[in-house]
N, CA and C atoms as an extended XYZ file, in Angstrom:
495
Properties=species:S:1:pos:R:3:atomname:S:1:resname:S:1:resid:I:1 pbc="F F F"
N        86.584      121.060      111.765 N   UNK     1
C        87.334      119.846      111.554 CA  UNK     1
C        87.567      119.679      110.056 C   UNK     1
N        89.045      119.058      109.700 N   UNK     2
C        89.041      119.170      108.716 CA  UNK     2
C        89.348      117.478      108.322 C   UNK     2
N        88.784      116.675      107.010 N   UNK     3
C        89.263      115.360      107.086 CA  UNK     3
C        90.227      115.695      105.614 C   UNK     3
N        91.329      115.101      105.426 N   UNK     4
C        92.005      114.722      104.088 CA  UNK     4
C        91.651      113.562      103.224 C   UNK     4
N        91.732      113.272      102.028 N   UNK     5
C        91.173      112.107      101.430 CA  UNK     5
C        91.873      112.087      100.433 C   UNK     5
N        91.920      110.257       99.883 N   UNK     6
C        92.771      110.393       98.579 CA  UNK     6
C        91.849      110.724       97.438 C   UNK     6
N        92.398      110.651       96.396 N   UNK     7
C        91.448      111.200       95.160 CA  UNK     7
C        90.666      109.827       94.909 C   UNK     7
N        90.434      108.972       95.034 N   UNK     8
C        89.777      107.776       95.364 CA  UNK     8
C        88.450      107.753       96.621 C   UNK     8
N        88.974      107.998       97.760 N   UNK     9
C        88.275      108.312       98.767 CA  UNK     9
C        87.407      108.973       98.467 C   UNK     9
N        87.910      110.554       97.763 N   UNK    10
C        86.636      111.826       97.820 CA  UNK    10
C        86.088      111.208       96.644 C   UNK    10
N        86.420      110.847       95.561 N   UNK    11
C        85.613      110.311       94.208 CA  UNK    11
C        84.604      109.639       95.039 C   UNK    11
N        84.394      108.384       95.847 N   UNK    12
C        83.261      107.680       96.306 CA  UNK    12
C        82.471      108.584       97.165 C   UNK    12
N        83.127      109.683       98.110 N   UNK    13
C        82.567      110.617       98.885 CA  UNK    13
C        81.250      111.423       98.197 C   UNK    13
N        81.871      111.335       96.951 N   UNK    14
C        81.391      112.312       96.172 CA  UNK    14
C        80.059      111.625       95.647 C   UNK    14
N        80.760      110.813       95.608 N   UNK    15
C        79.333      109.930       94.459 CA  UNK    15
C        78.294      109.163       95.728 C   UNK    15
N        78.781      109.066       96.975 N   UNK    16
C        77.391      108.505       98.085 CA  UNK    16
C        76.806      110.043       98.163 C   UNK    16
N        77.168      110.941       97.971 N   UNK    17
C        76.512      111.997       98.691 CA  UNK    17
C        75.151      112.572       97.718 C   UNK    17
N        75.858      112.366       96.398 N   UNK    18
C        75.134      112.383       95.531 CA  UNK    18
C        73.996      111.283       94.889 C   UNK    18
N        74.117      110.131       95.321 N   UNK    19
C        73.176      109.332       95.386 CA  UNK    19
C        72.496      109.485       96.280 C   UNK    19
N        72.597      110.124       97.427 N   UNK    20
C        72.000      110.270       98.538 CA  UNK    20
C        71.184      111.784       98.742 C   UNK    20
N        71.503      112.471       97.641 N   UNK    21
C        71.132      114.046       97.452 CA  UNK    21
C        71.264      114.729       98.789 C   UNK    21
N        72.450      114.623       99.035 N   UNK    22
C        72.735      115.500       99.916 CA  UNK    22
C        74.500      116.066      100.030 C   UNK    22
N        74.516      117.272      100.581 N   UNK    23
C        75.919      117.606      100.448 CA  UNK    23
C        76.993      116.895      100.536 C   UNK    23
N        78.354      116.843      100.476 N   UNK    24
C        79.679      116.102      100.473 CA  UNK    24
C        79.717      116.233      102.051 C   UNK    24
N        79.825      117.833      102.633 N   UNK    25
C        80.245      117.325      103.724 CA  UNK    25
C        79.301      116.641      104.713 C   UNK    25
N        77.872      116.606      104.372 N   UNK    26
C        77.149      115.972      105.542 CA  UNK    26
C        77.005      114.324      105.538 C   UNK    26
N        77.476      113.919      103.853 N   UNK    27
C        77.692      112.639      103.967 CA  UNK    27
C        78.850      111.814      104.613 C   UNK    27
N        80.072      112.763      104.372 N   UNK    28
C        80.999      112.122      105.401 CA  UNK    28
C        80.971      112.667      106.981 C   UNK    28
N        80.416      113.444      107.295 N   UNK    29
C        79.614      113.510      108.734 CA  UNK    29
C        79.147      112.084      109.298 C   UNK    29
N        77.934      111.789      108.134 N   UNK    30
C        77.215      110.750      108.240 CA  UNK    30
C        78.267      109.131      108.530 C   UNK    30
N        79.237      109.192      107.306 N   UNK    31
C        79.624      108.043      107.310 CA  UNK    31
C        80.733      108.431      108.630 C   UNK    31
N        81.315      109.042      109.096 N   UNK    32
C        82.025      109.122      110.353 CA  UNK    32
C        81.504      108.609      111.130 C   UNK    32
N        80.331      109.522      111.729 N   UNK    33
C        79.576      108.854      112.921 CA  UNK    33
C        79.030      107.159      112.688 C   UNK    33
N        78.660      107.023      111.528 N   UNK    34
C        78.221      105.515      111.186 CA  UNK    34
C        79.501      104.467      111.398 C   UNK    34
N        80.816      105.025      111.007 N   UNK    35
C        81.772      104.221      111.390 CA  UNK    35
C        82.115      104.437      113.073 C   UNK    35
N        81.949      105.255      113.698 N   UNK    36
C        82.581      105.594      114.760 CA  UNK    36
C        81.421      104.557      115.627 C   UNK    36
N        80.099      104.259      115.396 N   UNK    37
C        79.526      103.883      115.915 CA  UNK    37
C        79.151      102.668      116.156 C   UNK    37
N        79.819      101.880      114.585 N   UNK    38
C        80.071      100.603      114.501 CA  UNK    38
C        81.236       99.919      115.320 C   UNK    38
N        81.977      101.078      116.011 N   UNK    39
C        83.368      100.860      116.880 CA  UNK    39
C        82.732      100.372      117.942 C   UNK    39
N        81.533      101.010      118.516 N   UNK    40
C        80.992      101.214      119.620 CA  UNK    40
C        80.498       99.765      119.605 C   UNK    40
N        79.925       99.343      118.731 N   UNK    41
C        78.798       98.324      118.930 CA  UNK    41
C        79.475       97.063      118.863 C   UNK    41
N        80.872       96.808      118.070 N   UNK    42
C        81.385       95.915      118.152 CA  UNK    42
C        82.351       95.508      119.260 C   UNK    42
N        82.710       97.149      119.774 N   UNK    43
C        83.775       96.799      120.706 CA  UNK    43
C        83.448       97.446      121.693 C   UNK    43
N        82.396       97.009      122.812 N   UNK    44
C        81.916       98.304      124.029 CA  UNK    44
C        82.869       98.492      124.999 C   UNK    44
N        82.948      100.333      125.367 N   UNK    45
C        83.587      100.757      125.717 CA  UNK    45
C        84.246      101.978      124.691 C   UNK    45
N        84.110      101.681      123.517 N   UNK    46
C        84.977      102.096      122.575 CA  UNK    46
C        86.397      101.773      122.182 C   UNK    46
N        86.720      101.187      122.346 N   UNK    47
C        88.096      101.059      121.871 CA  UNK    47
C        88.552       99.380      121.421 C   UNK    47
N        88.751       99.206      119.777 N   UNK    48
C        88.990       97.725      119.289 CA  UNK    48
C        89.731       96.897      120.129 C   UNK    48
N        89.743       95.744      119.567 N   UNK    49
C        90.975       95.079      120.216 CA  UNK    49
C        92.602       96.016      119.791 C   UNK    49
N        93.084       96.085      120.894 N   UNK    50
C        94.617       96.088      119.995 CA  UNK    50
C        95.449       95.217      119.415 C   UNK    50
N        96.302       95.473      118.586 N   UNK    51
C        97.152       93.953      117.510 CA  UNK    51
C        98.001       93.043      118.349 C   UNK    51
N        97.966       92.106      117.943 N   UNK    52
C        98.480       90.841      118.304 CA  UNK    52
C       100.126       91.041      118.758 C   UNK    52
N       100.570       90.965      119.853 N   UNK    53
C       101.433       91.531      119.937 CA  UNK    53
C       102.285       90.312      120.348 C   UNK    53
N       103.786       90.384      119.954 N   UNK    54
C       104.733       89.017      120.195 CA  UNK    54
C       104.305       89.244      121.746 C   UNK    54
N       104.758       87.679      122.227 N   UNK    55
C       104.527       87.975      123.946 CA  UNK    55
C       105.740       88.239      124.618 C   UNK    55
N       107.156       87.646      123.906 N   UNK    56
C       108.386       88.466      124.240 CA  UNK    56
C       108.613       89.566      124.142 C   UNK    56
N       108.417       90.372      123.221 N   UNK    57
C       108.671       91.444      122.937 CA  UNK    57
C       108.075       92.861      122.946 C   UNK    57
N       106.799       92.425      123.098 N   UNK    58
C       105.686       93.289      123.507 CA  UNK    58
C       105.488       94.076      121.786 C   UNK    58
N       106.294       93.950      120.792 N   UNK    59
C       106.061       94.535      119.691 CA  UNK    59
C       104.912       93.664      118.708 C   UNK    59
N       104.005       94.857      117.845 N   UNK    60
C       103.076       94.292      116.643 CA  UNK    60
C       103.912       93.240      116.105 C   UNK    60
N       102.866       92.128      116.124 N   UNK    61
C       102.945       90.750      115.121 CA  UNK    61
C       103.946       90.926      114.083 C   UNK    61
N       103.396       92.161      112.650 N   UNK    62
C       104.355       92.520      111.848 CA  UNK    62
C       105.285       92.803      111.675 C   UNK    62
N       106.052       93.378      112.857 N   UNK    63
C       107.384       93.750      112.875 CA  UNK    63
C       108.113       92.750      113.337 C   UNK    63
N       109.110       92.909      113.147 N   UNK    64
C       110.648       91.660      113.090 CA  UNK    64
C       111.553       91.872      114.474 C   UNK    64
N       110.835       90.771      115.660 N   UNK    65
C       111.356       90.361      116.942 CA  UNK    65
C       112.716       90.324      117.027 C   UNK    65
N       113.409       91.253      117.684 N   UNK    66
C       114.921       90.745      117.599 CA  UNK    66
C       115.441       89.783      117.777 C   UNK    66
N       114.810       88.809      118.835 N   UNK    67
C       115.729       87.510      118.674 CA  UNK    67
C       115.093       86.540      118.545 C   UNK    67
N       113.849       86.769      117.445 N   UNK    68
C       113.331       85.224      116.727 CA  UNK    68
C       113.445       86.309      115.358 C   UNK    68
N       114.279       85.977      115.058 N   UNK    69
C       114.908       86.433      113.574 CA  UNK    69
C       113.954       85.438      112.302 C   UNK    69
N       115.231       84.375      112.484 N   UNK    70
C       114.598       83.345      111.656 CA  UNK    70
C       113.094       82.580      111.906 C   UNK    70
N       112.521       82.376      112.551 N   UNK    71
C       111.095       82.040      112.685 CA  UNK    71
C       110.215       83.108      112.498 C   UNK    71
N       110.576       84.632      112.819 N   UNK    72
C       110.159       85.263      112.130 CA  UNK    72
C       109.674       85.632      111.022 C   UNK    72
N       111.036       85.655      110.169 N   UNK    73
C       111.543       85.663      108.657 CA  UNK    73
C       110.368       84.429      107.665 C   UNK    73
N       110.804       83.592      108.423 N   UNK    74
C       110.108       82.443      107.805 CA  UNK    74
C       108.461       82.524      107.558 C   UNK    74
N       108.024       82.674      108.753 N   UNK    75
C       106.560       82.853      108.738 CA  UNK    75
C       105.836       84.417      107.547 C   UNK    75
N       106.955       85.492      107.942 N   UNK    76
C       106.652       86.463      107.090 CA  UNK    76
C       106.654       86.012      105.517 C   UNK    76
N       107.868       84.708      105.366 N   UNK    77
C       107.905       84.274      103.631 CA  UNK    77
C       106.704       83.916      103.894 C   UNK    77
N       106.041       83.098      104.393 N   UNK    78
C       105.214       82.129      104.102 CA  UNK    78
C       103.431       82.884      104.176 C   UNK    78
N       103.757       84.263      104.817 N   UNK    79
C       102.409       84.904      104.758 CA  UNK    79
C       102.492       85.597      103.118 C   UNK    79
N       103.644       85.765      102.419 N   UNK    80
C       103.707       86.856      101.581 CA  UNK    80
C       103.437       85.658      100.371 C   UNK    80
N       103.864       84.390      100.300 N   UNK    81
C       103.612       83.403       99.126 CA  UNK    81
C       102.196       83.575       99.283 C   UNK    81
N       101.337       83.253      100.510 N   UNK    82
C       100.452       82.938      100.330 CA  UNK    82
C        99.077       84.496      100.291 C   UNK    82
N        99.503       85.457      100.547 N   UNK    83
C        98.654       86.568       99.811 CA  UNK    83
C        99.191       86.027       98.137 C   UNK    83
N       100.326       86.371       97.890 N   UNK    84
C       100.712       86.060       96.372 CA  UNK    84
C        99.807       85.255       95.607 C   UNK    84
N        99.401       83.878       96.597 N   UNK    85
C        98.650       82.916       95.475 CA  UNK    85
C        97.402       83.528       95.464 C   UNK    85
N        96.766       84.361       96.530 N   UNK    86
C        95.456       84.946       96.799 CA  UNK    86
C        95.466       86.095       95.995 C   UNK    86
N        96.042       86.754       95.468 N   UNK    87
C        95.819       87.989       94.885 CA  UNK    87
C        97.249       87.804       93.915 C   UNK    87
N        97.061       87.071       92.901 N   UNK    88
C        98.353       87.145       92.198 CA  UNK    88
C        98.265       88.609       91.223 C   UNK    88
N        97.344       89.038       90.768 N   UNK    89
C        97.455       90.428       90.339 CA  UNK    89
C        98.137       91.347       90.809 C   UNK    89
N        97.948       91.369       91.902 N   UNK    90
C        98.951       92.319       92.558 CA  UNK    90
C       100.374       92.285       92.897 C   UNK    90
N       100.778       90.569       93.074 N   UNK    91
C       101.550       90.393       93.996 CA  UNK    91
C       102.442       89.465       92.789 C   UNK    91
N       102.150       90.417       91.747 N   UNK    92
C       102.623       89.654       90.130 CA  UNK    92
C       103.794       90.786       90.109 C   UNK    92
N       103.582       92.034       90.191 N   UNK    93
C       104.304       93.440       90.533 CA  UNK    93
C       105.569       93.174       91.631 C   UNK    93
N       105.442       92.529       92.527 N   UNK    94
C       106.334       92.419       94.012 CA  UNK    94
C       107.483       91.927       93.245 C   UNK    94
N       108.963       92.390       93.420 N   UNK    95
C       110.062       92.145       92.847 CA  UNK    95
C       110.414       91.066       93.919 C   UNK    95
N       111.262       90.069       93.098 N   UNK    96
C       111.685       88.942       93.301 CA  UNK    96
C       112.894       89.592       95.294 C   UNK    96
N       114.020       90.583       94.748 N   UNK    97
C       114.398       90.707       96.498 CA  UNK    97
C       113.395       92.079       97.208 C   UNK    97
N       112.244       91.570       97.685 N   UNK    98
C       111.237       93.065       98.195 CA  UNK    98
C       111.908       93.023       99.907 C   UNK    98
N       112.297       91.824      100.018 N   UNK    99
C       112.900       91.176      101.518 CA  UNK    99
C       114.210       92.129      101.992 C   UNK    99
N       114.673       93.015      100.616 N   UNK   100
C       115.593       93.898      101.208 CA  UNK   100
C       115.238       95.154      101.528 C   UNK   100
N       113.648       95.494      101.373 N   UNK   101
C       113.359       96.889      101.619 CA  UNK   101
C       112.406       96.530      103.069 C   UNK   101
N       113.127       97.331      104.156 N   UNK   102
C       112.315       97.584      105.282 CA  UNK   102
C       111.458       97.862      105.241 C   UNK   102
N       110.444       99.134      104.375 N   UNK   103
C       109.304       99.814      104.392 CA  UNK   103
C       108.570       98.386      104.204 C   UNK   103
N       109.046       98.160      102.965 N   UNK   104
C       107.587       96.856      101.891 CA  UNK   104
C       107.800       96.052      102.894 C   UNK   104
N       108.874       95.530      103.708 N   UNK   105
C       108.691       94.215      104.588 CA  UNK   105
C       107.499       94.548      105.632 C   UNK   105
N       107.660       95.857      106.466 N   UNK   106
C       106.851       96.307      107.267 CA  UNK   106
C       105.244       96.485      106.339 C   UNK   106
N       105.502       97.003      105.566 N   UNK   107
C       103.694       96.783      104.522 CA  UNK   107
C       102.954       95.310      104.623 C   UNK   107
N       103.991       94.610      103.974 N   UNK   108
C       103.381       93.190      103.620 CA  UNK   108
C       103.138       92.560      105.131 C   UNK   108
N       104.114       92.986      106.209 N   UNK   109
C       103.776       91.928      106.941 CA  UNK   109
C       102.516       92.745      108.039 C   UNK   109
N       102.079       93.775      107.566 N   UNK   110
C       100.841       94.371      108.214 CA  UNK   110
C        99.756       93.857      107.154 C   UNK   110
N       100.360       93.855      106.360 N   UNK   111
C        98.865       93.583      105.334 CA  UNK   111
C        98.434       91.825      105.424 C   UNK   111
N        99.768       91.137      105.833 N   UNK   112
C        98.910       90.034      106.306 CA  UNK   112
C        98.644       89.258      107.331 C   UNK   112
N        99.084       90.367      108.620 N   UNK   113
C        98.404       90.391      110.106 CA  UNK   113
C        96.726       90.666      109.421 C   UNK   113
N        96.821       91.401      109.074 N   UNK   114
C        95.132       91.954      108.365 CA  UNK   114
C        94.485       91.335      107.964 C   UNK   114
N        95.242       90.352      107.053 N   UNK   115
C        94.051       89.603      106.417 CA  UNK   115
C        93.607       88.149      107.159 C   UNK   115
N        94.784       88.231      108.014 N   UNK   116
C        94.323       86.876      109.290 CA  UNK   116
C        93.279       87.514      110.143 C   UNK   116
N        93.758       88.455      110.661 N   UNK   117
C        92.165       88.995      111.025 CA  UNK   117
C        90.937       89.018      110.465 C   UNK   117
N        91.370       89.367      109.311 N   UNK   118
C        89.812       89.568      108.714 CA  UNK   118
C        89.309       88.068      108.178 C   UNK   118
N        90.167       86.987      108.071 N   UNK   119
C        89.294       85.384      107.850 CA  UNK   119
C        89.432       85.011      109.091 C   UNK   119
N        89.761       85.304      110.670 N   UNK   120
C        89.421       84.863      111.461 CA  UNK   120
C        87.911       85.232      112.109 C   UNK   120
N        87.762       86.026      111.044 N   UNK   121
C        85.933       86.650      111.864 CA  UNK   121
C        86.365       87.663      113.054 C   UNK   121
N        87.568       88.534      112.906 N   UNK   122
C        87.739       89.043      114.364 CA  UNK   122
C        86.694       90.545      113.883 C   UNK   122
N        86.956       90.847      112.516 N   UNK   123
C        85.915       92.365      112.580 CA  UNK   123
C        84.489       91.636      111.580 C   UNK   123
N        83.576       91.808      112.144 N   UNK   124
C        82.261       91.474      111.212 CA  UNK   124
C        81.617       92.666      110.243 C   UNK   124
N        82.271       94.004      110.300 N   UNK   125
C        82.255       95.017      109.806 CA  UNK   125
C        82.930       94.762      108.208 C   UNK   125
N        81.552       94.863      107.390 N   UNK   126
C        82.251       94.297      105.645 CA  UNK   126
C        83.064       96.091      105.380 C   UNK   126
N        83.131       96.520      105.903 N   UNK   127
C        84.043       97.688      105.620 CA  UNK   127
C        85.802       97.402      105.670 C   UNK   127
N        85.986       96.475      107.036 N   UNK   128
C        87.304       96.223      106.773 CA  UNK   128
C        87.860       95.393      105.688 C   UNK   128
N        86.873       94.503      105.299 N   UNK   129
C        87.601       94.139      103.586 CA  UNK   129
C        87.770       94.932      102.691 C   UNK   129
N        86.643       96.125      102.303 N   UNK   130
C        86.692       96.958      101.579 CA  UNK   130
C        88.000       97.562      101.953 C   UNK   130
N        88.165       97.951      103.021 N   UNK   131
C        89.484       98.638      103.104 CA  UNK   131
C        91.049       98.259      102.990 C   UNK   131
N        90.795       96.896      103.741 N   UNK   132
C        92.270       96.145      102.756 CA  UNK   132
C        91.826       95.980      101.597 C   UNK   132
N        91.388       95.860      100.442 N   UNK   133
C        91.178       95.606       99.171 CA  UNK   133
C        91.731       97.200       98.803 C   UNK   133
N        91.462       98.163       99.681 N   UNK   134
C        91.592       99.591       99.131 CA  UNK   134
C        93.528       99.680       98.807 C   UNK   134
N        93.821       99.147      100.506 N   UNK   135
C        95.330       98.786      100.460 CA  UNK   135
C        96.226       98.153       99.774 C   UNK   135
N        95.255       97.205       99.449 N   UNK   136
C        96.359       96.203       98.692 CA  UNK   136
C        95.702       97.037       97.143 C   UNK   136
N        94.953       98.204       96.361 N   UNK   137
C        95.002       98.653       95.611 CA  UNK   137
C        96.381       99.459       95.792 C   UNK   137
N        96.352      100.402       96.463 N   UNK   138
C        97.624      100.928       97.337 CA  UNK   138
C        99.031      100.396       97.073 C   UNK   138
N        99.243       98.963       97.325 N   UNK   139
C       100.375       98.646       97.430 CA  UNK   139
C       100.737       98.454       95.807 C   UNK   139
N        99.440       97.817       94.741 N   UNK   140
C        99.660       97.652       93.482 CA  UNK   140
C       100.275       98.770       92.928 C   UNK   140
N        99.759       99.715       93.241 N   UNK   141
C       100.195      100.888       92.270 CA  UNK   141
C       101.656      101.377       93.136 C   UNK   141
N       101.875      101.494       94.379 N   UNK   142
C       103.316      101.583       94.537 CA  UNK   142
C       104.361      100.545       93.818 C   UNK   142
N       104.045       99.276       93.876 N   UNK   143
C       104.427       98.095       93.514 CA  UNK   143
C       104.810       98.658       91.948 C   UNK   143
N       103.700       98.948       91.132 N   UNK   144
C       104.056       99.654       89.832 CA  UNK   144
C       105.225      100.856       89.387 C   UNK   144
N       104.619      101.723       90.113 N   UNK   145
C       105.490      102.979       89.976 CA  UNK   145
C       107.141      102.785       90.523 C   UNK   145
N       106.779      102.019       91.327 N   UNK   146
C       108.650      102.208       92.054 CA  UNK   146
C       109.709      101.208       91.279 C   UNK   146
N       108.876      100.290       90.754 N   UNK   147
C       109.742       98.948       90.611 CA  UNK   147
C       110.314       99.063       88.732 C   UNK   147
N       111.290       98.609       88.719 N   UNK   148
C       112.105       98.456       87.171 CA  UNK   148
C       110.963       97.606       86.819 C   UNK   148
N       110.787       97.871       85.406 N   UNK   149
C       109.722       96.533       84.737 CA  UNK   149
C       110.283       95.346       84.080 C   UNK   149
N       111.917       95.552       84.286 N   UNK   150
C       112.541       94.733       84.278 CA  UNK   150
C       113.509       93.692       85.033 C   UNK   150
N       113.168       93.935       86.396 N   UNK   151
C       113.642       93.405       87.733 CA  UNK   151
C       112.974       91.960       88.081 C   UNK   151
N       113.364       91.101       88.250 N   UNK   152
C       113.125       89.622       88.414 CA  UNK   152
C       111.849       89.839       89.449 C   UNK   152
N       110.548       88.961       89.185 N   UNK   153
C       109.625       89.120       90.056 CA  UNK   153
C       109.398       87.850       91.186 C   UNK   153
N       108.790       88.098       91.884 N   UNK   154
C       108.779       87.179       93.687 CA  UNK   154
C       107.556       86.286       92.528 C   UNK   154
N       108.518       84.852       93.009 N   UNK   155
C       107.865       83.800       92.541 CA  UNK   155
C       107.513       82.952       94.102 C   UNK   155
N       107.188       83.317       94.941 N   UNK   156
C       107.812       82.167       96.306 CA  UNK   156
C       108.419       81.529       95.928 C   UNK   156
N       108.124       80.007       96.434 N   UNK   157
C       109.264       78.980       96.674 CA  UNK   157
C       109.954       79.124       98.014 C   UNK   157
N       111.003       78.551       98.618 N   UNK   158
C       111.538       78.420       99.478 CA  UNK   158
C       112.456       80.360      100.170 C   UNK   158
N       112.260       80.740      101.476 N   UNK   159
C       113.218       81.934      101.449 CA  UNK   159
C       114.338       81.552      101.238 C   UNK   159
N       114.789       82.924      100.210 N   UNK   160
C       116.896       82.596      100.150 CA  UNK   160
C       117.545       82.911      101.369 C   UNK   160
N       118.629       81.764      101.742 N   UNK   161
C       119.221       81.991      102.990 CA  UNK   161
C       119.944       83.819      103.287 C   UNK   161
N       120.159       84.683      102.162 N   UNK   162
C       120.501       85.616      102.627 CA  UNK   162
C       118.899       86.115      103.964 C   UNK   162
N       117.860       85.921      103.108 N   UNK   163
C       116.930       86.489      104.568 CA  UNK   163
C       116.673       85.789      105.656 C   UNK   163
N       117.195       85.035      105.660 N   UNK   164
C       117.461       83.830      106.985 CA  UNK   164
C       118.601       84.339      107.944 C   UNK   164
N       119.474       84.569      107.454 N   UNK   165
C       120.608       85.180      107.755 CA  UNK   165
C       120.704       86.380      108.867 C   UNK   165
């Protein structure tokens, strides 16, 4: 079996295994089964809840219902102001129209299905914060690299009727 990792990932891989004096690969052995097992214990049977799914549409929360457009739209502004005020470091980077890129719309509005999960108490596993915190590191540095450093930045406030539209 082979696992892939970012250069982030194996850097910590690297450094539990070695606090732990023992090889790279038997520590992520270790932490596999330790995660795979925390699946078990939280969710018997094995398998999590699955995501919140519209009840019309049968599609993930995050994605954009075809015909609740605008209540959609709206709620997605209103999840993305409010990561913004929660993590303005990051969400200092987010260009003022991000509402015209499909990918980032689909990012943001998974990243804050996620974080309603994770303050609703649905995973008690402190790993899933660590791991959106890993993401929303993730999104900073895309947020960086892709964006003009001179492109008007997402202040909320009210959505512009073009994304209503």
């Amino acid at each position: 079996m082979a696992v892939t990792l970012d250069e982030h990932a194996l850097a910590e891989l690297t450094r539990r295994a070695n606090a732990a004096k023992e090889p790279v690969a038997r520590a992520a052995a270790r932490l596999i089964r330790d995660g795979l097992l925390s699946i078990e214990t939280e969710h018997p049977g094995g398998e999590p809840p699955a995501p919140a799914k519209n009840a019309t549409t049968g599609l993930p929360g995050w994605l954009e219902p075809p015909g609740e457009r605008e209540r959609w739209r709206r709620e997605l502004w209103s999840t993305v102001c409010a990561l913004g005020e929660r993590y303005p470091g990051v969400f200092s980077k987010l260009v003022a129209d991000w509402w015209t890129d499909r990918a980032l719309i689909e990012v943001l509005g998974a990243l804050g299905a996620w974080r309603a999960q994770l303050d609703s108490g649905i995973s008690i596993d402190p790993r899933a914060e660590l791991l959106f915190h890993d993401r929303l590191e993730l999104l900073e540095r895309r947020l960086t690299k892709d964006s003009d450093p001179t492109a008007a930045r997402f202040a909320g406030g009210p959505p512009p009727s073009g994304w209503l539209a």
